[in-house]
Short mmCIF file of C-alpha atoms (C1' of nucleotides) in Angstrom, two decimals:
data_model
loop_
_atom_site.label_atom_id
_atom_site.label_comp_id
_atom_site.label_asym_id
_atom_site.label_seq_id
_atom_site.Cartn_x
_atom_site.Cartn_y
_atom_site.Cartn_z
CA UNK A 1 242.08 186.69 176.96
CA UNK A 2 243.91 189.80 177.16
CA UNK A 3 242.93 191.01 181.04
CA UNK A 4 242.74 186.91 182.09
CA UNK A 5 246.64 187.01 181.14
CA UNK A 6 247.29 190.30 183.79
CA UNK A 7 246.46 187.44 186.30
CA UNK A 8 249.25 187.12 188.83
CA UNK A 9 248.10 186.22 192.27
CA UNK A 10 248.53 183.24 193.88
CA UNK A 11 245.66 181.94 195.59
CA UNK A 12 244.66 178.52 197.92
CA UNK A 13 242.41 178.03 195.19
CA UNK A 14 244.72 178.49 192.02
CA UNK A 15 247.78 176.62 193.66
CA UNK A 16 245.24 173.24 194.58
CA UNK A 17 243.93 173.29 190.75
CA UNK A 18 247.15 173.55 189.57
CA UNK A 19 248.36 170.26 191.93
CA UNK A 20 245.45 168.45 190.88
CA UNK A 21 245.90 168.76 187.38
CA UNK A 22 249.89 167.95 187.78
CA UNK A 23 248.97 164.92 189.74
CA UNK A 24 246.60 163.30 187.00
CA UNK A 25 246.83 161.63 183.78
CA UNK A 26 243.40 161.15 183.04
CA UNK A 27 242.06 164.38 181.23
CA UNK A 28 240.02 165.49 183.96
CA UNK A 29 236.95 167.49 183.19
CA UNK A 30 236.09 170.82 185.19
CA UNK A 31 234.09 168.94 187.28
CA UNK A 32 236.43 166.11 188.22
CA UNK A 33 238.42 168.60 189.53
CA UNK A 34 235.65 170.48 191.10
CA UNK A 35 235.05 167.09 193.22
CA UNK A 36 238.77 166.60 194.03
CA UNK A 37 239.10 170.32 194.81
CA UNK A 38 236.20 170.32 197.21
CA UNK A 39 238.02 167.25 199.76
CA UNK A 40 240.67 170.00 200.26
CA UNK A 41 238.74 173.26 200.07
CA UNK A 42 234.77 172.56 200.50
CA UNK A 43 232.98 175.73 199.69
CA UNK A 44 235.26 176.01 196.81
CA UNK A 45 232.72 177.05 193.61
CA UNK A 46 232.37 175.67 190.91
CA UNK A 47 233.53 179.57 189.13
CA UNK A 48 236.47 179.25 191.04
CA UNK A 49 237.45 176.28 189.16
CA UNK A 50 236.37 177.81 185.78
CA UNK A 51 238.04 181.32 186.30
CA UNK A 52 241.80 179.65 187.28
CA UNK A 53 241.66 177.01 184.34
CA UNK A 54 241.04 179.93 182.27
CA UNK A 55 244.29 181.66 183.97
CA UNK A 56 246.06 178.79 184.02
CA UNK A 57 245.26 178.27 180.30
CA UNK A 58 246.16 181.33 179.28
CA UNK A 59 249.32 182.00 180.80
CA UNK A 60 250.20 178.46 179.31
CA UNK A 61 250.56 176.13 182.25
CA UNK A 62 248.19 173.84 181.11
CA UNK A 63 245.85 173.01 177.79
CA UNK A 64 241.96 172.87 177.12
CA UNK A 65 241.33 169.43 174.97
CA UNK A 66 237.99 169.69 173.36
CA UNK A 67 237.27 166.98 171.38
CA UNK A 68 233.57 166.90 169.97
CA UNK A 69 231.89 166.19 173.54
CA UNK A 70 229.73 169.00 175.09
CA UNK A 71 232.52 169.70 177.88
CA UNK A 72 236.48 169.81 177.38
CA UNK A 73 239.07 168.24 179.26
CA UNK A 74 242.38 169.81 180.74
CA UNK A 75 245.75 168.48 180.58
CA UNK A 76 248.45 169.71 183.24
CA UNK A 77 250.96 168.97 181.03
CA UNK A 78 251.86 172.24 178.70
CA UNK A 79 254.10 170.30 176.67
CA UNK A 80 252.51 169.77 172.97
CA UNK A 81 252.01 166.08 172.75
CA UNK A 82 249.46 163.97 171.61
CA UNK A 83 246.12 161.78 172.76
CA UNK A 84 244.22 158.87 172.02
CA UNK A 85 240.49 159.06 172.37
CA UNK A 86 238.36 156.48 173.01
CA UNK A 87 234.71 157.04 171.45
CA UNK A 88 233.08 154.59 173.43
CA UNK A 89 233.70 155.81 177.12
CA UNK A 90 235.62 159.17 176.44
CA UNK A 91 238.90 158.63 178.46
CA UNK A 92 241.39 160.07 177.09
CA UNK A 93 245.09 158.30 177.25
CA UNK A 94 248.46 160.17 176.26
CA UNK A 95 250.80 159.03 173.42
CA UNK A 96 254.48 158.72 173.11
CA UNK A 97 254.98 159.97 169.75
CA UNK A 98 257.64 162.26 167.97
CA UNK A 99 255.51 165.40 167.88
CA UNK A 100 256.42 166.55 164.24
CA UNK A 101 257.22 169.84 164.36
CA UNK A 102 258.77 169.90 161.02
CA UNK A 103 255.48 169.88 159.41
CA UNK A 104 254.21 173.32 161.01
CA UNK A 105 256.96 174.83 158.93
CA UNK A 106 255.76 172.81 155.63
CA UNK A 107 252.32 173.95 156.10
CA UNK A 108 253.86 177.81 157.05
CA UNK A 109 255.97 177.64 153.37
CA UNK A 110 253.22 175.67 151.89
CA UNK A 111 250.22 178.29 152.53
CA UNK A 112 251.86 181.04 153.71
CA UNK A 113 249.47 181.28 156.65
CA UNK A 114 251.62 182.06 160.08
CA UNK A 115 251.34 178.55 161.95
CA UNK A 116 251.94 178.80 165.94
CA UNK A 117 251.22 175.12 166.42
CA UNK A 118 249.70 171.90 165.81
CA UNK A 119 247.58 169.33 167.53
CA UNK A 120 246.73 165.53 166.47
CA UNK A 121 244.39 162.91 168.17
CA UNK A 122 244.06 159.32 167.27
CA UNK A 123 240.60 157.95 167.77
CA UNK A 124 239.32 154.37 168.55
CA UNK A 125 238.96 151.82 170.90
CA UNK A 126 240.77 151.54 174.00
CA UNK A 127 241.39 147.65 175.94
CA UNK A 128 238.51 147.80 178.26
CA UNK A 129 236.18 149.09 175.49
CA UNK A 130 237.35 146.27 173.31
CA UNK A 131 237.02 143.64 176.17
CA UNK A 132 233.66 144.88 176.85
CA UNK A 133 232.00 144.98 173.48
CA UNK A 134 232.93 141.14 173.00
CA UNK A 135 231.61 140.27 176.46
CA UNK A 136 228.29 142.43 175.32
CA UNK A 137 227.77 140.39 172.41
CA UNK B 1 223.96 157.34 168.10
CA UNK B 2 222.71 154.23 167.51
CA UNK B 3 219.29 154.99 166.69
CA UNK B 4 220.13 158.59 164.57
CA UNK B 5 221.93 155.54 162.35
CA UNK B 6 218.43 154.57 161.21
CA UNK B 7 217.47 157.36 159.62
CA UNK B 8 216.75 156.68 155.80
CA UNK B 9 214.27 159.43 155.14
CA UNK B 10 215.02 161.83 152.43
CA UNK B 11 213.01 164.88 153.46
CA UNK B 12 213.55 168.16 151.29
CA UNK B 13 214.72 170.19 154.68
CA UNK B 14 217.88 167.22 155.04
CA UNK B 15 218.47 167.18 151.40
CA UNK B 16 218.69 171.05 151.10
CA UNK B 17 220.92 171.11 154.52
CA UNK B 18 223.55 168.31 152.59
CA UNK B 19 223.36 170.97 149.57
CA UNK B 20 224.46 173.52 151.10
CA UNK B 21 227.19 172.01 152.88
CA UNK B 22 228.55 170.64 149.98
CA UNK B 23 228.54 173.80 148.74
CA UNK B 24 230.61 175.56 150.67
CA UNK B 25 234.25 175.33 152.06
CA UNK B 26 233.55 177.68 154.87
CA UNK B 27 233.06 175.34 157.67
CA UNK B 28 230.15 176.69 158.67
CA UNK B 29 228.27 176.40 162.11
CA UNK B 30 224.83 175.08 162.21
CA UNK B 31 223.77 178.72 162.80
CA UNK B 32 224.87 179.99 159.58
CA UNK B 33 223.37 176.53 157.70
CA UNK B 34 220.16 177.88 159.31
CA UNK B 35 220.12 181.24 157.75
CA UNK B 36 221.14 179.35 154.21
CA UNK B 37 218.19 177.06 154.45
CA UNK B 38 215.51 179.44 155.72
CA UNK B 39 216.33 181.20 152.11
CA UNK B 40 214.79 178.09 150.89
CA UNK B 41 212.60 176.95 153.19
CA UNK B 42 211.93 179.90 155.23
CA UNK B 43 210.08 177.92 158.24
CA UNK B 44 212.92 175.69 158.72
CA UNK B 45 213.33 175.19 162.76
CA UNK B 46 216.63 174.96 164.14
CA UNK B 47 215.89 171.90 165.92
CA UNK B 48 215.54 170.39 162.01
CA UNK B 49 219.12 171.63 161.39
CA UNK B 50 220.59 170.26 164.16
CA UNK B 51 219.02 166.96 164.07
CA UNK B 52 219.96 166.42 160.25
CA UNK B 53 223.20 167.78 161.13
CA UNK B 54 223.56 164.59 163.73
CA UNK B 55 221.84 162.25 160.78
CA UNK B 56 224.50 162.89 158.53
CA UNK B 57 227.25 162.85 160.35
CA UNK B 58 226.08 159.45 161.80
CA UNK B 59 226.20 158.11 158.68
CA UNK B 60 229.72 159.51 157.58
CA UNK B 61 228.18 161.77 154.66
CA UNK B 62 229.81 164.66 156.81
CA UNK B 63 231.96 165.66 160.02
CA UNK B 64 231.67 167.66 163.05
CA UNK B 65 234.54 169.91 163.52
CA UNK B 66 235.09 171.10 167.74
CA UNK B 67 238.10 173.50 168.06
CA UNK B 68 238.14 174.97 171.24
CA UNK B 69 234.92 177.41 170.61
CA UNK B 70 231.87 177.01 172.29
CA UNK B 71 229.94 175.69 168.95
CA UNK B 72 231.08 173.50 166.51
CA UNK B 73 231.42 173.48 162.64
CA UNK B 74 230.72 171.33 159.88
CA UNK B 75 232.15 169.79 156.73
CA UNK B 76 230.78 168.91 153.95
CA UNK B 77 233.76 166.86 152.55
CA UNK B 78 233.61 163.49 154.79
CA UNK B 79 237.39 162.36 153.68
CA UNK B 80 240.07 162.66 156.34
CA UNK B 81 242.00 165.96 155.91
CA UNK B 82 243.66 168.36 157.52
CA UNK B 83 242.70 172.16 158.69
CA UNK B 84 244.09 175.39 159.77
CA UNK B 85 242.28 177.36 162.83
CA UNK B 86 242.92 180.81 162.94
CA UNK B 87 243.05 181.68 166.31
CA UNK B 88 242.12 185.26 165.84
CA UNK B 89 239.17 185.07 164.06
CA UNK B 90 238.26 181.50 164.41
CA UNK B 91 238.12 181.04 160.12
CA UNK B 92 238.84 177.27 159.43
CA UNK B 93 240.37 176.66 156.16
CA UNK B 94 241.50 173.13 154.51
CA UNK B 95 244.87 172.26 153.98
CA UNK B 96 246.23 170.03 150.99
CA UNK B 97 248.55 167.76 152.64
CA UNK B 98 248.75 163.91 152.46
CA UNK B 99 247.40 162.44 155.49
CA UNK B 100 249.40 160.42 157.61
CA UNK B 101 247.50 157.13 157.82
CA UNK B 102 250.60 155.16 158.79
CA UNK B 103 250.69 156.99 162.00
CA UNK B 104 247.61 154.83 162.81
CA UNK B 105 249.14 151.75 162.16
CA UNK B 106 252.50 153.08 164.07
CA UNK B 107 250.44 153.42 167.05
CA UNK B 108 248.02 150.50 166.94
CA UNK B 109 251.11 148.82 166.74
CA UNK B 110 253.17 150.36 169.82
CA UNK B 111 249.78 150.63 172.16
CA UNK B 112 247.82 147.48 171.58
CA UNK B 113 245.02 150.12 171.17
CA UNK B 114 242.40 149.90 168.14
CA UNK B 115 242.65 152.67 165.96
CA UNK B 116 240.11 153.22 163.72
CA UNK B 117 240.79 157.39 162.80
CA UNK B 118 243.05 160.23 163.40
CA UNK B 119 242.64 163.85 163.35
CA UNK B 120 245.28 166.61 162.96
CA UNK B 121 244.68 170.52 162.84
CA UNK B 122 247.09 173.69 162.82
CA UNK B 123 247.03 176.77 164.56
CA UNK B 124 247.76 180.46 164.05
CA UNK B 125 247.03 183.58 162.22
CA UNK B 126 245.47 184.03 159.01
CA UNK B 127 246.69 186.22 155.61
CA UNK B 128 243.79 188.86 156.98
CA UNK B 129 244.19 188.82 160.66
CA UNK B 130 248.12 188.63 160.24
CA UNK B 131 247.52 191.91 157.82
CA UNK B 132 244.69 193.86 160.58
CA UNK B 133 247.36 193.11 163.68
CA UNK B 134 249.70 195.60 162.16
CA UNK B 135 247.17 197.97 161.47
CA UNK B 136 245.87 197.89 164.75
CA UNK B 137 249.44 199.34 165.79
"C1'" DA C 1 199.20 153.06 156.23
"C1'" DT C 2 202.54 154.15 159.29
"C1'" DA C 3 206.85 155.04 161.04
"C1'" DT C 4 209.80 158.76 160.74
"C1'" DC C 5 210.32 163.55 160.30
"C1'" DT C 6 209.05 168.48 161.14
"C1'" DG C 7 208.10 173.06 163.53
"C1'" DC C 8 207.59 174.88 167.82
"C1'" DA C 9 208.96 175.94 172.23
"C1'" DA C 10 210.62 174.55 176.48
"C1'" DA C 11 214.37 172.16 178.78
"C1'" DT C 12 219.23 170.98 179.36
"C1'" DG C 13 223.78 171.53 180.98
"C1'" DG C 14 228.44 173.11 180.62
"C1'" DT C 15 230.37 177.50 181.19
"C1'" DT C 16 230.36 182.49 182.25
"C1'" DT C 17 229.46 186.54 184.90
"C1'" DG C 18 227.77 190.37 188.25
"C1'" DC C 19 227.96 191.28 192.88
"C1'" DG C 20 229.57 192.36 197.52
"C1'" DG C 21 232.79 190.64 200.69
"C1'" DA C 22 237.56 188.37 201.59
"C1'" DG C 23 242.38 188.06 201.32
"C1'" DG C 24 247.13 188.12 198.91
"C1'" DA C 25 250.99 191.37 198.05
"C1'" DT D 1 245.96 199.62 201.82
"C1'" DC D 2 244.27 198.23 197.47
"C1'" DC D 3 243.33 195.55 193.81
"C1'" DT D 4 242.42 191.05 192.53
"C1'" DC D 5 240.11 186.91 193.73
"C1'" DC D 6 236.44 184.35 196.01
"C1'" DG D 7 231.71 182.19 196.79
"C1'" DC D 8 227.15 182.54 195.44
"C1'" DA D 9 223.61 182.47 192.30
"C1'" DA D 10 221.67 183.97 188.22
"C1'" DA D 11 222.49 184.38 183.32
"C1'" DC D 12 224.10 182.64 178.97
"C1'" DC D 13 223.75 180.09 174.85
"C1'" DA D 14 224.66 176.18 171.85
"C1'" DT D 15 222.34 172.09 171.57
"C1'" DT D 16 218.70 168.67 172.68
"C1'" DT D 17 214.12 167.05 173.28
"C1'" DG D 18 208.82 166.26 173.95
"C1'" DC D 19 204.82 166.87 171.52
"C1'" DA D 20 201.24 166.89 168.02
"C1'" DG D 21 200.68 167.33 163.30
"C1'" DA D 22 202.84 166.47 158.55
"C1'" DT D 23 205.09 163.62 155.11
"C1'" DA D 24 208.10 160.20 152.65
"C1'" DT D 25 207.88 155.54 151.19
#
DNA sequence: ATATCTGCAAATGGTTTGCGGAGGA
DNA sequence: TCCTCCGCAAACCATTTGCAGATAT
């Protein structure tokens, strides 16, 4: 954490992740934008893609979302705000909800813990998973 | 998922495992539920915890807990409820707030999604981590 | 009796890392 | 120039799984 923050340069590699992830809503995974990476850059690796989301991450340009599956998702949006996730196909959809930062404060004068942030997810069902368990059945 | 929802058998190794997470409020990983149970049963296999582990949390008698490590914790207390993550040294601890379930209904309501659960979770530092940072300088 | 569970050990798979060469500042 | 980053491939490690014997019901 501490020597991936002294990262500075800016590299092919580093400024394509970065675009990909800005031009996507969908969550991707670290593969997704492996795959999207390589149309651009070919013999891109795989640790490319790894090392710069863990720069990107921790100089706070974009977020890790890891939400009980065996791989996390990344979100080029910074901004605290919160996600829907479906449990039958994974996608994961952004909200547009208040993000209530009032209650990081409660739970700060409440516990006396120091509270840097918050994060909720709603789980369920999203259309096409709905539409698709009826038409299963 | 569907099939771990079978399961019915009460075997000592996945009663023992349920003991001890109801016995704690640690959040422990399935790691340290291993070196619990082996106290008991000391040829307990790891494969044993970790398929319990999936039994009962198929059947809602407790939850998986993935914050951004590279392993995942469980709880023993299956009701929705809040935690704070301490991002130092990665203790989980519960919080006693009321849960928000009319968020759910809020965004059911504005998304046409189905929401069946919702998860929130704080961040920061800890009474001892917040106490060893100013040591350390 | 018999279907499910267990211990064991090997496999899996997302992520990380060591290395020697390349390239941004 | 020089230090960081890259591609490559091997390592890592939490978790999963196949198998043959054990056990709950």
């Amino acid at each position: 954490m501490s020597d991936l923050a002294k990262t500075t340069r800016m590299t092919r590699q580093k400024k394509l992740i970065l675009e990909i992830l800005r031009g996507t809503n969908t969550h991707p995974t670290a593969d997704w934008v492996y795959e999207q990476a390589r149309k651009v850059i070919p013999d891109i690796s795989l640790g490319t893609i790894y090392r710069n989301l863990g720069h990107l991450k921790a100089t706070g340009e974009i977020m890790e979302l890891s939400y009980g599956s065996t791989f996390s998702r990344y979100d080029g949006n910074p901004q605290n705000h919160y996600h829907f996730v479906c449990k039958r196909c994974g996608r994961v959809l952004d909200l547009d909800l208040p993000v209530l930062n009032e209650l990081e404060e409660q739970v700060a004068r409440r516990t006396s813990l120091q509270v840097t942030g918050h994060r909720m997810e709603f789980y369920g069902y999203c259309r096409e998973c709905c539409r698709e368990e009826k038409e299963e059945s």
